PDB file of C-alpha atoms and ligand atoms in Angstrom:
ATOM      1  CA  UNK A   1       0.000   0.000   0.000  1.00 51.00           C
ATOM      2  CA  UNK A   2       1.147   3.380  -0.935  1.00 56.00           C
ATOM      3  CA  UNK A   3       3.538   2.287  -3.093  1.00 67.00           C
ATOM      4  CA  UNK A   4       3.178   3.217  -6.747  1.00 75.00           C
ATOM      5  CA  UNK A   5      -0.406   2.929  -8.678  1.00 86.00           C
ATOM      6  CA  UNK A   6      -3.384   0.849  -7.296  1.00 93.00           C
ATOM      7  CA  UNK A   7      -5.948  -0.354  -9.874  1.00 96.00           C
ATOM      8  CA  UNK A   8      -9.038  -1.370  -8.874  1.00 98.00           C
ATOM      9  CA  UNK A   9     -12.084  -2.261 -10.911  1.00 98.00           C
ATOM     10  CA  UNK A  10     -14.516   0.870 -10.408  1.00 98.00           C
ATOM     11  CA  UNK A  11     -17.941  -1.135 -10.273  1.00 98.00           C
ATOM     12  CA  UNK A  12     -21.327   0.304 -10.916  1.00 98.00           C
ATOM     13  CA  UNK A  13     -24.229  -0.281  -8.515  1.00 98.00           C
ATOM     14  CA  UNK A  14     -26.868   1.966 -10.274  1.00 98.00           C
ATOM     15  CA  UNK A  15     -29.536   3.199  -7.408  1.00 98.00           C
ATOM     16  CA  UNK A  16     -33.099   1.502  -7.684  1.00 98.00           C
ATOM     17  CA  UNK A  17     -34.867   3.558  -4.805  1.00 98.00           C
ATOM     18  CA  UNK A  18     -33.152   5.728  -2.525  1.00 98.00           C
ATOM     19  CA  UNK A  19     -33.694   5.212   1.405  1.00 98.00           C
ATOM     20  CA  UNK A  20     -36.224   7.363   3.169  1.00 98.00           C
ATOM     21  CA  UNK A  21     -33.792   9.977   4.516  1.00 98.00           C
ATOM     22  CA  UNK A  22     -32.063  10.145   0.863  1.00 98.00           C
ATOM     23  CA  UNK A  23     -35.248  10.611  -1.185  1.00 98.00           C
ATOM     24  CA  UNK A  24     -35.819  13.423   1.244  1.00 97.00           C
ATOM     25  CA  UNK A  25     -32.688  14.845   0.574  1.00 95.00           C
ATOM     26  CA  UNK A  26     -31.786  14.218  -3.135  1.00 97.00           C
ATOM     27  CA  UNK A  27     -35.291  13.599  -4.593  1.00 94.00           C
ATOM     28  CA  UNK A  28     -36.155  17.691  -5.220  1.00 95.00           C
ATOM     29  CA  UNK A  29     -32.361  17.938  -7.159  1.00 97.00           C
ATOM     30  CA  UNK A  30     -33.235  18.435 -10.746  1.00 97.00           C
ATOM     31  CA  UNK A  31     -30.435  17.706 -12.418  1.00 97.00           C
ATOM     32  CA  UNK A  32     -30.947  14.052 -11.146  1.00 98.00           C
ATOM     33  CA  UNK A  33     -34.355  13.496 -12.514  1.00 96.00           C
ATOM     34  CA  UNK A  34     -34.148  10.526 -15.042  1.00 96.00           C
ATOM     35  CA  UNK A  35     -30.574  10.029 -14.663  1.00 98.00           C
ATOM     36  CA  UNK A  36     -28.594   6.237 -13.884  1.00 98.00           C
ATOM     37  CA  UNK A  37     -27.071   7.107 -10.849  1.00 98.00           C
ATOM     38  CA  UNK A  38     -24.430   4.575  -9.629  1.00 98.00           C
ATOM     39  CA  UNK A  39     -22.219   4.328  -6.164  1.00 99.00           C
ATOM     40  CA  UNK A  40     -19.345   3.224  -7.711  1.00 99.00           C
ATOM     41  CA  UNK A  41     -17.136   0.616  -5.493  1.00 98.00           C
ATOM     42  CA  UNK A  42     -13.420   0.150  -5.977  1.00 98.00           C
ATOM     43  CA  UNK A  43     -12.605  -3.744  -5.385  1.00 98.00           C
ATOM     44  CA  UNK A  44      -9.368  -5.711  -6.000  1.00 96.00           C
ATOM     45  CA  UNK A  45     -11.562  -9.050  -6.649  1.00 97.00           C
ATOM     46  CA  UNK A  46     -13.639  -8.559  -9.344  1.00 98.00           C
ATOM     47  CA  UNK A  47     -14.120 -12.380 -10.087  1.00 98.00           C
ATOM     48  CA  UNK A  48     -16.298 -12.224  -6.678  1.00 98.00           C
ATOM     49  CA  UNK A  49     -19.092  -9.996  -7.562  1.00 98.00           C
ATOM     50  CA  UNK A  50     -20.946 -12.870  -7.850  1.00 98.00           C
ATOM     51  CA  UNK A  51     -21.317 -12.818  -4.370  1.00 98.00           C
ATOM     52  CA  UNK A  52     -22.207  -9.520  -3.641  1.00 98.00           C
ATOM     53  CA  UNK A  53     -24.934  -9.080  -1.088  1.00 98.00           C
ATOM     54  CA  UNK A  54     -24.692  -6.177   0.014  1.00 98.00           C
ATOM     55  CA  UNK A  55     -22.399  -2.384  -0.522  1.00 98.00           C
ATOM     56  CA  UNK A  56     -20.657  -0.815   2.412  1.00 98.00           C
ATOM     57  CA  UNK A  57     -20.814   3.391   3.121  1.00 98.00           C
ATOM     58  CA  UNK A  58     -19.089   4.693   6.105  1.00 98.00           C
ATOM     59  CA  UNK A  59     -22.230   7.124   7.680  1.00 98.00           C
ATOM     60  CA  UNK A  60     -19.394   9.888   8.596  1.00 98.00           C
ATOM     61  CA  UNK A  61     -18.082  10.235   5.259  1.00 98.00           C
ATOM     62  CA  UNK A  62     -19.601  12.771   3.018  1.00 98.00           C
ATOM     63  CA  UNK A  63     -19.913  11.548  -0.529  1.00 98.00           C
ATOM     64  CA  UNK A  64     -20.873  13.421  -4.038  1.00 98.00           C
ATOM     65  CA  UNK A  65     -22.536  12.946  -6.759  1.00 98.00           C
ATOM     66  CA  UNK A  66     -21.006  13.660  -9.643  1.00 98.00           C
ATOM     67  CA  UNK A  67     -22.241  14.170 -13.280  1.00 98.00           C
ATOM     68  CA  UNK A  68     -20.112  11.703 -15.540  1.00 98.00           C
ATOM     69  CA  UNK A  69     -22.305  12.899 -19.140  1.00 97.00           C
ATOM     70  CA  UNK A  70     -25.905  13.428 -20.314  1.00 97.00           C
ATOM     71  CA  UNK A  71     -26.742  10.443 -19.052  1.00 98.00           C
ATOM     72  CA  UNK A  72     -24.753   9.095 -15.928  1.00 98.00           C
ATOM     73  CA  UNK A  73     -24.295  10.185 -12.062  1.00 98.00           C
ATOM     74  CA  UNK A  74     -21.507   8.728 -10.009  1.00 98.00           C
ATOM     75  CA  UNK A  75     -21.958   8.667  -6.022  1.00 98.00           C
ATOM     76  CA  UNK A  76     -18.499   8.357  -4.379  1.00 98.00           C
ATOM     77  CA  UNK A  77     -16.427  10.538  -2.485  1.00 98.00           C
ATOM     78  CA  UNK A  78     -14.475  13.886  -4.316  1.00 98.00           C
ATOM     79  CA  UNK A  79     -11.093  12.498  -3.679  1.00 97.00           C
ATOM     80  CA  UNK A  80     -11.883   9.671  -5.961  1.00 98.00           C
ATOM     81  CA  UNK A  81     -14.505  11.539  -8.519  1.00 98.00           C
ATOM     82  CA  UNK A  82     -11.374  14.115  -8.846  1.00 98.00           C
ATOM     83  CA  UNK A  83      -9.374  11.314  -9.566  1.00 97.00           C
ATOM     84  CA  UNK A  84     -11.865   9.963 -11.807  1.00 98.00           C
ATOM     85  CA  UNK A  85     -12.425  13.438 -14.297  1.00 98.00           C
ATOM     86  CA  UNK A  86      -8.464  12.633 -15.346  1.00 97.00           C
ATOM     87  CA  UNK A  87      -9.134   9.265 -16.232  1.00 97.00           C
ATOM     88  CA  UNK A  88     -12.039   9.630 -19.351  1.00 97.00           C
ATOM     89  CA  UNK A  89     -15.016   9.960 -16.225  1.00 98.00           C
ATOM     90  CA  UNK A  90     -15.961  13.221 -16.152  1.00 97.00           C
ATOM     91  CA  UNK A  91     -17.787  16.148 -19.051  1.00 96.00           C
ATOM     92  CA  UNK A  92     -14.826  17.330 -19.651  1.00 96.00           C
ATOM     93  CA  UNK A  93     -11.277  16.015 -19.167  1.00 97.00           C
ATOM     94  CA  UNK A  94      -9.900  17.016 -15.351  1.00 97.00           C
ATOM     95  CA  UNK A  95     -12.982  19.237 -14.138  1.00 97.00           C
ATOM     96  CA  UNK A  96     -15.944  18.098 -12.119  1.00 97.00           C
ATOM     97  CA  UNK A  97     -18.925  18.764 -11.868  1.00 98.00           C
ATOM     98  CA  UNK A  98     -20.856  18.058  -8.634  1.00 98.00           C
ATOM     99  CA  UNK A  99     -24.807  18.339  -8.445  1.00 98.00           C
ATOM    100  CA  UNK A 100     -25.400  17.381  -4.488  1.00 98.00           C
ATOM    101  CA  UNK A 101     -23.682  16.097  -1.774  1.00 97.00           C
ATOM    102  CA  UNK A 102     -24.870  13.402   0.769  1.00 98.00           C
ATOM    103  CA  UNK A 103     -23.862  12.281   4.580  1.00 98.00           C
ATOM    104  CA  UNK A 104     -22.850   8.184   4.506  1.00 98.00           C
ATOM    105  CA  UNK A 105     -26.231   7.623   7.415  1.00 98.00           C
ATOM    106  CA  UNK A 106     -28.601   8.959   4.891  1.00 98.00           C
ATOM    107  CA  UNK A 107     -27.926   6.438   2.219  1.00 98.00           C
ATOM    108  CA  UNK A 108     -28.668   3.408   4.594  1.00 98.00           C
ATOM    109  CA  UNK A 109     -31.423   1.512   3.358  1.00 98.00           C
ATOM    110  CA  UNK A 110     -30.918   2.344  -0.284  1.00 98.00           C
ATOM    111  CA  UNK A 111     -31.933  -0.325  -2.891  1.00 98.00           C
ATOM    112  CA  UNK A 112     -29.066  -0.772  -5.350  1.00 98.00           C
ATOM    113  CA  UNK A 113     -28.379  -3.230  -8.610  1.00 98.00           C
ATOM    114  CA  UNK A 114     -25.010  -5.071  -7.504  1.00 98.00           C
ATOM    115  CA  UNK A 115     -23.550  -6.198 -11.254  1.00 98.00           C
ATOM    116  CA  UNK A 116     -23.307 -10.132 -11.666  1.00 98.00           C
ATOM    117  CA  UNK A 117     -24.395 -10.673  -8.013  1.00 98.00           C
ATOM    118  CA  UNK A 118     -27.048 -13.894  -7.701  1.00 97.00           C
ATOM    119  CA  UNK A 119     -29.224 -11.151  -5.550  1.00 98.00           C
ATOM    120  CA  UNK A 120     -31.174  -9.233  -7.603  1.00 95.00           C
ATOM    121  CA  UNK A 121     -31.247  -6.452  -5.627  1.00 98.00           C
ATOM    122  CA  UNK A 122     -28.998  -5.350  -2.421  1.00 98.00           C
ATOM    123  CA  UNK A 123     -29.042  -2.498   0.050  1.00 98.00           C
ATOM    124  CA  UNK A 124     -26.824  -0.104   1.561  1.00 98.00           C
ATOM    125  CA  UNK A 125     -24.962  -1.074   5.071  1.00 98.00           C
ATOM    126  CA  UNK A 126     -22.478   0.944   7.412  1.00 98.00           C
ATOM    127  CA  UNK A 127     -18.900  -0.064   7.989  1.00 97.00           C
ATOM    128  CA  UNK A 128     -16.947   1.549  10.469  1.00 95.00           C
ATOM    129  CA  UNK A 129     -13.587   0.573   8.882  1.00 92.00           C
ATOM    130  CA  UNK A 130     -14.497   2.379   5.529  1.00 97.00           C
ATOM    131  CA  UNK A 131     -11.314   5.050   4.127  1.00 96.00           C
ATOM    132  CA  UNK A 132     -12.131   7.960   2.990  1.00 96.00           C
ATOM    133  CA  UNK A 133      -8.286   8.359   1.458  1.00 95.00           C
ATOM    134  CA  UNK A 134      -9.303   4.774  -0.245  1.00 96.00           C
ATOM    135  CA  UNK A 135     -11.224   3.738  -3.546  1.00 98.00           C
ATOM    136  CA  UNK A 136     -14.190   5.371  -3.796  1.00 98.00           C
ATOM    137  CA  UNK A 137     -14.998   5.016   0.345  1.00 98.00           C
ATOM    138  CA  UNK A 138     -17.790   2.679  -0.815  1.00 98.00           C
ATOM    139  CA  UNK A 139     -16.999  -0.795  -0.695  1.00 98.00           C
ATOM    140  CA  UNK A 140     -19.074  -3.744  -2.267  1.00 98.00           C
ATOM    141  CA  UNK A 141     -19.746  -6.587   0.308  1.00 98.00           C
ATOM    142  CA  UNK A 142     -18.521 -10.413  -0.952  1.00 98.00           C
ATOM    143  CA  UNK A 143     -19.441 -11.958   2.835  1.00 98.00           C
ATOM    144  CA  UNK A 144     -18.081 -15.350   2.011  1.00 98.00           C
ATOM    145  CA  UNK A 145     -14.648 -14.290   0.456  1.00 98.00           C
ATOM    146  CA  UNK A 146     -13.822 -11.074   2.640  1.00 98.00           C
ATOM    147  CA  UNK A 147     -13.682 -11.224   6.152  1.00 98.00           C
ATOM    148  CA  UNK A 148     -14.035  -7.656   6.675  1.00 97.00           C
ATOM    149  CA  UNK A 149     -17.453  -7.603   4.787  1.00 98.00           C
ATOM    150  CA  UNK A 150     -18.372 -10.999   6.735  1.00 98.00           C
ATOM    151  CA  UNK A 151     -17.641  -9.416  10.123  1.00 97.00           C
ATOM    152  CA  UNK A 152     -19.193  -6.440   9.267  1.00 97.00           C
ATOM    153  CA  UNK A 153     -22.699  -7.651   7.852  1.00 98.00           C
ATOM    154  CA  UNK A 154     -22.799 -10.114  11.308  1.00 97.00           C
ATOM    155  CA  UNK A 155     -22.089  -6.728  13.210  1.00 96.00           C
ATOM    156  CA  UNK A 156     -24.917  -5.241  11.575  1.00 97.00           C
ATOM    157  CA  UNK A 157     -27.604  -8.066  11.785  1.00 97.00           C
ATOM    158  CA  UNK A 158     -26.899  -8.900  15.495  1.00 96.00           C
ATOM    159  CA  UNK A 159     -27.091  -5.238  16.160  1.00 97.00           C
ATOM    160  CA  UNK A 160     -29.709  -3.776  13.853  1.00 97.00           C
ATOM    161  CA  UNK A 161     -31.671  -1.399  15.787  1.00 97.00           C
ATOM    162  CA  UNK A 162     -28.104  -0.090  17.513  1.00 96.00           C
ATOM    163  CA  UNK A 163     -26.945   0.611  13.450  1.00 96.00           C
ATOM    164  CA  UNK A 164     -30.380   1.946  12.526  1.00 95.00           C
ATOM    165  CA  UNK A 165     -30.898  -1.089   9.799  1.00 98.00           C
ATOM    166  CA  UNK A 166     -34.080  -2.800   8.604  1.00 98.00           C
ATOM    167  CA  UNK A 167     -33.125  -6.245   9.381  1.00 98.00           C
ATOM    168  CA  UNK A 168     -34.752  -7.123   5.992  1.00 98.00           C
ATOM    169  CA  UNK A 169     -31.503  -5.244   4.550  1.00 98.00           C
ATOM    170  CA  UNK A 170     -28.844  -7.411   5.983  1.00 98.00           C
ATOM    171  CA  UNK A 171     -31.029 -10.877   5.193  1.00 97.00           C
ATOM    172  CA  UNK A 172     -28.777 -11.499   2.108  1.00 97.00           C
ATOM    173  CA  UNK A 173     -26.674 -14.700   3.017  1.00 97.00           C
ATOM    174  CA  UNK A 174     -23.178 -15.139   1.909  1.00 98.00           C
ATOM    175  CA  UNK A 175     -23.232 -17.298  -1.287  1.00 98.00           C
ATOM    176  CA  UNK A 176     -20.583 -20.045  -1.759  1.00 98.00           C
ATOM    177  CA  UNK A 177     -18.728 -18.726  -5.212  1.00 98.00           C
ATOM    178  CA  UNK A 178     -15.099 -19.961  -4.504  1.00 98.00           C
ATOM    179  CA  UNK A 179     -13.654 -23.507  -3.851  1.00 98.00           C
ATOM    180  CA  UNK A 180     -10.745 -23.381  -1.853  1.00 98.00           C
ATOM    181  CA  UNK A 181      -8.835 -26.712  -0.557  1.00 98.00           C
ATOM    182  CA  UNK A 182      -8.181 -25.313   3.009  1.00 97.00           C
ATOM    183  CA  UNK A 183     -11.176 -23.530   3.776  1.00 98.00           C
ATOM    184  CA  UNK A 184     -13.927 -24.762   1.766  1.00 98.00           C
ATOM    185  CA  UNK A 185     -16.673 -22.662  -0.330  1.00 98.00           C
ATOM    186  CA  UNK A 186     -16.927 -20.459   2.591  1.00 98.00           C
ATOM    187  CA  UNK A 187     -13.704 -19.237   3.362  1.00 98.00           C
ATOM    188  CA  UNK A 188     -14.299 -15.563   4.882  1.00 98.00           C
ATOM    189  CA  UNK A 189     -16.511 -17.204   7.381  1.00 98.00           C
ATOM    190  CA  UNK A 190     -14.509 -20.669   8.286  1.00 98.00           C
ATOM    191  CA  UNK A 191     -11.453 -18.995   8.772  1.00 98.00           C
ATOM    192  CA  UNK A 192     -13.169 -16.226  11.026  1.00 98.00           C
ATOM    193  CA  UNK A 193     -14.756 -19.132  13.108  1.00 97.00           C
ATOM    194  CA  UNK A 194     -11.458 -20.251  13.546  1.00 97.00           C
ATOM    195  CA  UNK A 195     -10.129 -17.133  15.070  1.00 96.00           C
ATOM    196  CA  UNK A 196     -13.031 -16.954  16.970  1.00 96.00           C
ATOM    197  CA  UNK A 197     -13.556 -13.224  15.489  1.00 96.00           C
ATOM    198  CA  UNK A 198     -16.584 -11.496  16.889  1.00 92.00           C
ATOM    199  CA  UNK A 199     -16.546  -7.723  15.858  1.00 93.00           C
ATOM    200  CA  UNK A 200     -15.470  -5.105  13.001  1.00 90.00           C
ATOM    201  CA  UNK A 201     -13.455  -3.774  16.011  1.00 91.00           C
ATOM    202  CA  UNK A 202     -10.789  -7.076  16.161  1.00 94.00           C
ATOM    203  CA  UNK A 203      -8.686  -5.123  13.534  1.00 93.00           C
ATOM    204  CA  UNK A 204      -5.685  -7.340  14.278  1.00 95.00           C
ATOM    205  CA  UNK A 205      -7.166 -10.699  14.151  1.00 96.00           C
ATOM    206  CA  UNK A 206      -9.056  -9.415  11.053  1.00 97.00           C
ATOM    207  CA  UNK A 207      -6.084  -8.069   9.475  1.00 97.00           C
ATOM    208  CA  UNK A 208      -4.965 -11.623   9.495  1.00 97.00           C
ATOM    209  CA  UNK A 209      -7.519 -13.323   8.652  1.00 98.00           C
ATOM    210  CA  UNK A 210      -8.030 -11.359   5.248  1.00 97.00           C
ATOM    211  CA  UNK A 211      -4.385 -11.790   4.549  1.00 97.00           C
ATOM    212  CA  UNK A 212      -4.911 -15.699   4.612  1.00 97.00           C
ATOM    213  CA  UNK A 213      -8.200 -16.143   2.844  1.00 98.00           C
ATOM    214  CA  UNK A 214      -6.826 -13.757  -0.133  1.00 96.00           C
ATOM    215  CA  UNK A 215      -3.900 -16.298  -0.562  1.00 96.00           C
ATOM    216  CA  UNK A 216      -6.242 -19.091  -0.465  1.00 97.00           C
ATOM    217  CA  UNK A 217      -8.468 -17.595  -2.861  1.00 97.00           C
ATOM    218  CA  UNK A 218      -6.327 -15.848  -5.385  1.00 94.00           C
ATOM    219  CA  UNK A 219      -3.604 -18.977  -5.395  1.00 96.00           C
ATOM    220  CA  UNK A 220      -6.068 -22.079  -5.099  1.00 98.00           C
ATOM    221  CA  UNK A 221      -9.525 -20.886  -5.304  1.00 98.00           C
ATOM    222  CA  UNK A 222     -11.854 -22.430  -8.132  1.00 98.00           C
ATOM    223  CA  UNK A 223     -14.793 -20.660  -9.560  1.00 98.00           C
ATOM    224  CA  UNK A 224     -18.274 -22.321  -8.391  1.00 98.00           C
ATOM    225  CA  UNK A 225     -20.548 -19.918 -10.114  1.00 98.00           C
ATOM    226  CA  UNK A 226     -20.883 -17.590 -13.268  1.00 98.00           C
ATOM    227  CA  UNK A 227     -19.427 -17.417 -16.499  1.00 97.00           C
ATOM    228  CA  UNK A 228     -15.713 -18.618 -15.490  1.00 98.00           C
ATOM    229  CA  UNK A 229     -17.356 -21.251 -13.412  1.00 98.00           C
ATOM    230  CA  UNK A 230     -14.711 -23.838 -12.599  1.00 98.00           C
ATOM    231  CA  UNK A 231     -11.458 -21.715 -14.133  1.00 98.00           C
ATOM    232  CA  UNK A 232      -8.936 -21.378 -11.139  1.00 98.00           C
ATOM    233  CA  UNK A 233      -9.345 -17.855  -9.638  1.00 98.00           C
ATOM    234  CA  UNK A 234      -6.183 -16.406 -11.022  1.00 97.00           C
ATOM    235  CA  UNK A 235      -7.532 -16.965 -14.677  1.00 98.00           C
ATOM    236  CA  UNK A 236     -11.292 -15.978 -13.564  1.00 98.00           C
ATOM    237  CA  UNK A 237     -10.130 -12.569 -12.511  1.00 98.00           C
ATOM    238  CA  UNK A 238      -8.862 -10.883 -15.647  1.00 98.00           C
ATOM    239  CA  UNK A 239     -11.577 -12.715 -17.333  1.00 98.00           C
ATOM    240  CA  UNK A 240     -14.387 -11.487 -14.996  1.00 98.00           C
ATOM    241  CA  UNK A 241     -12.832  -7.577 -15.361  1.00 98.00           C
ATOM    242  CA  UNK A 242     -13.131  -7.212 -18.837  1.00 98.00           C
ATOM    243  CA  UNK A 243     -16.418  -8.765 -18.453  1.00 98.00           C
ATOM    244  CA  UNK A 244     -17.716  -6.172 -16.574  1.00 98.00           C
ATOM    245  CA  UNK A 245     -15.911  -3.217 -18.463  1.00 98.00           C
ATOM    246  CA  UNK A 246     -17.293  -4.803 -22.110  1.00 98.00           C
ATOM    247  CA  UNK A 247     -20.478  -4.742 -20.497  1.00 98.00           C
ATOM    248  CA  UNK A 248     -20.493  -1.115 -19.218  1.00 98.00           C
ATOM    249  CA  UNK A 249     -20.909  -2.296 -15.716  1.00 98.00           C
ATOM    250  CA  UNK A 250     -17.504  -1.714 -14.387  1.00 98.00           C
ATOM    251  CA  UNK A 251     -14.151   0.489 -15.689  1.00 98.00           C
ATOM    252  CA  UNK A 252     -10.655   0.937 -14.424  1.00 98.00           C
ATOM    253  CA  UNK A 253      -9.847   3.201 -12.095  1.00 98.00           C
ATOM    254  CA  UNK A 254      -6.369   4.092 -10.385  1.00 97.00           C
ATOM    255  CA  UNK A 255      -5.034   6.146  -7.972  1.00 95.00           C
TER     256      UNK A 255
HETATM  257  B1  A2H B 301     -12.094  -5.812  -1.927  1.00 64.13           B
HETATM  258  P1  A2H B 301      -6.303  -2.107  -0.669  1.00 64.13           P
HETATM  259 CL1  A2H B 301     -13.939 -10.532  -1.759  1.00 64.13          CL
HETATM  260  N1  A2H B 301     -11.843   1.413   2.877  1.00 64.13           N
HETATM  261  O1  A2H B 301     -13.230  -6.085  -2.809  1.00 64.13           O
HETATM  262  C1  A2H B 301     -11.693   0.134   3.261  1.00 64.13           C
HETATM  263  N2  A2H B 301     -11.670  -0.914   2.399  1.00 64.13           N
HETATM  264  C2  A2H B 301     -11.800  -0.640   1.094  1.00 64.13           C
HETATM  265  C3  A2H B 301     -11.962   0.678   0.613  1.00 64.13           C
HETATM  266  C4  A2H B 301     -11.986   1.731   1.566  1.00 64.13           C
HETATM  267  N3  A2H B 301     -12.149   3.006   1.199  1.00 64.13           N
HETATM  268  N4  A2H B 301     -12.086   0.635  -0.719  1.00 64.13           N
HETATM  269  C5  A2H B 301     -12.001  -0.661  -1.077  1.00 64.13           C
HETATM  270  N5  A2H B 301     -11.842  -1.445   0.015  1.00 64.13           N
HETATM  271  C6  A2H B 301     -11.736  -2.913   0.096  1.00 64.13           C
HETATM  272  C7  A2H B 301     -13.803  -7.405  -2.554  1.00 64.13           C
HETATM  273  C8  A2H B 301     -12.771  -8.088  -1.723  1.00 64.13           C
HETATM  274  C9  A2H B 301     -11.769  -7.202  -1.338  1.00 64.13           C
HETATM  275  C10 A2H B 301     -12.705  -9.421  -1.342  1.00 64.13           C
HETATM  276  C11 A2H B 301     -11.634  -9.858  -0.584  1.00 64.13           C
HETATM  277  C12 A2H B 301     -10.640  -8.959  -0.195  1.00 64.13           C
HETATM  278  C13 A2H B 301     -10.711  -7.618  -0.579  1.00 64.13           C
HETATM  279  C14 A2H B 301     -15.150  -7.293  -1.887  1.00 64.13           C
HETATM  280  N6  A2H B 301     -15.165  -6.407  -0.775  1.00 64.13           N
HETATM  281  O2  A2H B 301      -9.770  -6.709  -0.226  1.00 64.13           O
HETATM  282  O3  A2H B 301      -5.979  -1.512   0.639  1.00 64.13           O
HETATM  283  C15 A2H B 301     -12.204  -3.605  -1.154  1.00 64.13           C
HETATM  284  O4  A2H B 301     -12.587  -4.938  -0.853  1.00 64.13           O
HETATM  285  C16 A2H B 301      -8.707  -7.138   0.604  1.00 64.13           C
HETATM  286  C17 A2H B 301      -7.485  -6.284   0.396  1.00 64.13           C
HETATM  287  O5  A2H B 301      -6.312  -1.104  -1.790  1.00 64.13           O
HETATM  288  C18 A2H B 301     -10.966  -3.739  -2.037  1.00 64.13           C
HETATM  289  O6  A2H B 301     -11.070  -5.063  -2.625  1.00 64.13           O
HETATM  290  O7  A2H B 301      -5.421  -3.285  -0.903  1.00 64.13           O
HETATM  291  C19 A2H B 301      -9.819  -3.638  -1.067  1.00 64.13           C
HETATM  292  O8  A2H B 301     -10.366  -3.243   0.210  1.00 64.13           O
HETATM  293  C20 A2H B 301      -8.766  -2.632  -1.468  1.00 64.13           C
HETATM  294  O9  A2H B 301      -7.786  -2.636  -0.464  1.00 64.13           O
END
């Protein structure tokens, strides 16, 4: 981290009804009326947004949303959008143009299209450990091959009414979508059983734990879903990126 260029897959998870407190807030902004809007989530994984079943915004950071062209609205935070309008994603090349801004709480609860995800629809959940120096500061939620988003979504179903969540929101179980011979089709989960990790707040333990299921996955993993469905991961990623770019779902994005 840090060191030289990060790319991450920018993907698109275009807004199907805002939350209460959102629709409040953005629904009298004109220059949103009829447009795709889309929180855009930075991931390193792409081949696992199959298992998407939720997306991640920290309800401290302040996000934008950005107009991209006639047609298209980015959510994400200006750090990332500024990055973004030197990169081909913006009117014109290196300005932007913001049409509202919105608090991380009030977009709890929003109903969003996750691309490639078995759920049809998702909503919007808070994570504590969200950047705002990172990505996009929202992050897309693969339960059952991040421990972070595992750990997270738990925190928020055992503790609903504390995070201010319809517990219909965080229903989404994670899906099995990797193989992995040490850790099974669940790996996120086993290995955070095994180290007995029961909050977002265990940074250490979870620190670990991500560092050995992204080995697993990335160096032994096999596909158990989707169009690269039994490829090894490492060949199902590059695949599963330009899958999503050809298909306008996702783009590269760097910073
Ligand atoms: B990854 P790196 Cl399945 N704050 O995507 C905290 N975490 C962030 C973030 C931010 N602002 N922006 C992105 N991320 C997450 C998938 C995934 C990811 C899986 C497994 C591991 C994993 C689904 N979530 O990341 O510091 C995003 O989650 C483990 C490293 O730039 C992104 O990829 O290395 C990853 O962290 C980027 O982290």
């Amino acid at each position: 981290e840090g060191v030289g260029p990060q790319e991450y897959t920018g993907i698109k998870l275009q807004v199907i009804e805002w939350s209460k407190e959102a629709q409040n807030t953005l629904g009298s902004v004109k220059e949103l009326e009829n447009k795709n809007i889309y929180l855009i989530a930075a991931t390193l994984r792409p081949e696992t947004m199959y298992g998407q079943t939720n997306c991640f915004v920290a309800t401290g950071i302040t996000y934008g949303l950005y107009k991209i062209n006639e047609t298209d609205v980015f959510l994400c935070t200006y750090r990332s959008a500024r990055n973004m309008a030197f990169q081909g994603y913006s009117c014109e090349h290196g300005v932007i143009n913001q049409l509202a801004e919105v608090k991380g709480a009030v977009l709890i609860g929003t109903k969003v299209k996750a691309p490639l995800s078995i759920y049809e629809q998702v909503y919007v959940l808070p994570m504590e450990n969200v950047l705002a120096t990172k990505g996009t500061g929202v992050v897309t939620s693969v339960p059952s091959d991040s421990p972070d988003d595992y750990i997270t979504l738990q925190d928020v179903k055992k503790k609903s009414a504390y995070y201010k969540v319809d517990p219909s929101w965080a229903a989404f179980d994670p899906i099995p979508i990797i193989d992995t011979p040490s850790y099974g089709n669940l790996a996120a989960p086993n290995v955070c059983q095994q180290k007995k990790i029961n909050s977002q707040k265990d940074r250490v333990q979870l620190a670990e734990a991500k560092e050995i299921v992204y080995k697993e996955g990335f160096y032994n993993g096999v596909m158990l879903v989707g169009d690269f469905k039994g490829k090894p991961v490492q060949e199902a990623k590059p695949l599963t990126k330009d899958l999503l770019i050809s298909t306008g779902q996702g783009f590269l994005y760097n910073e």
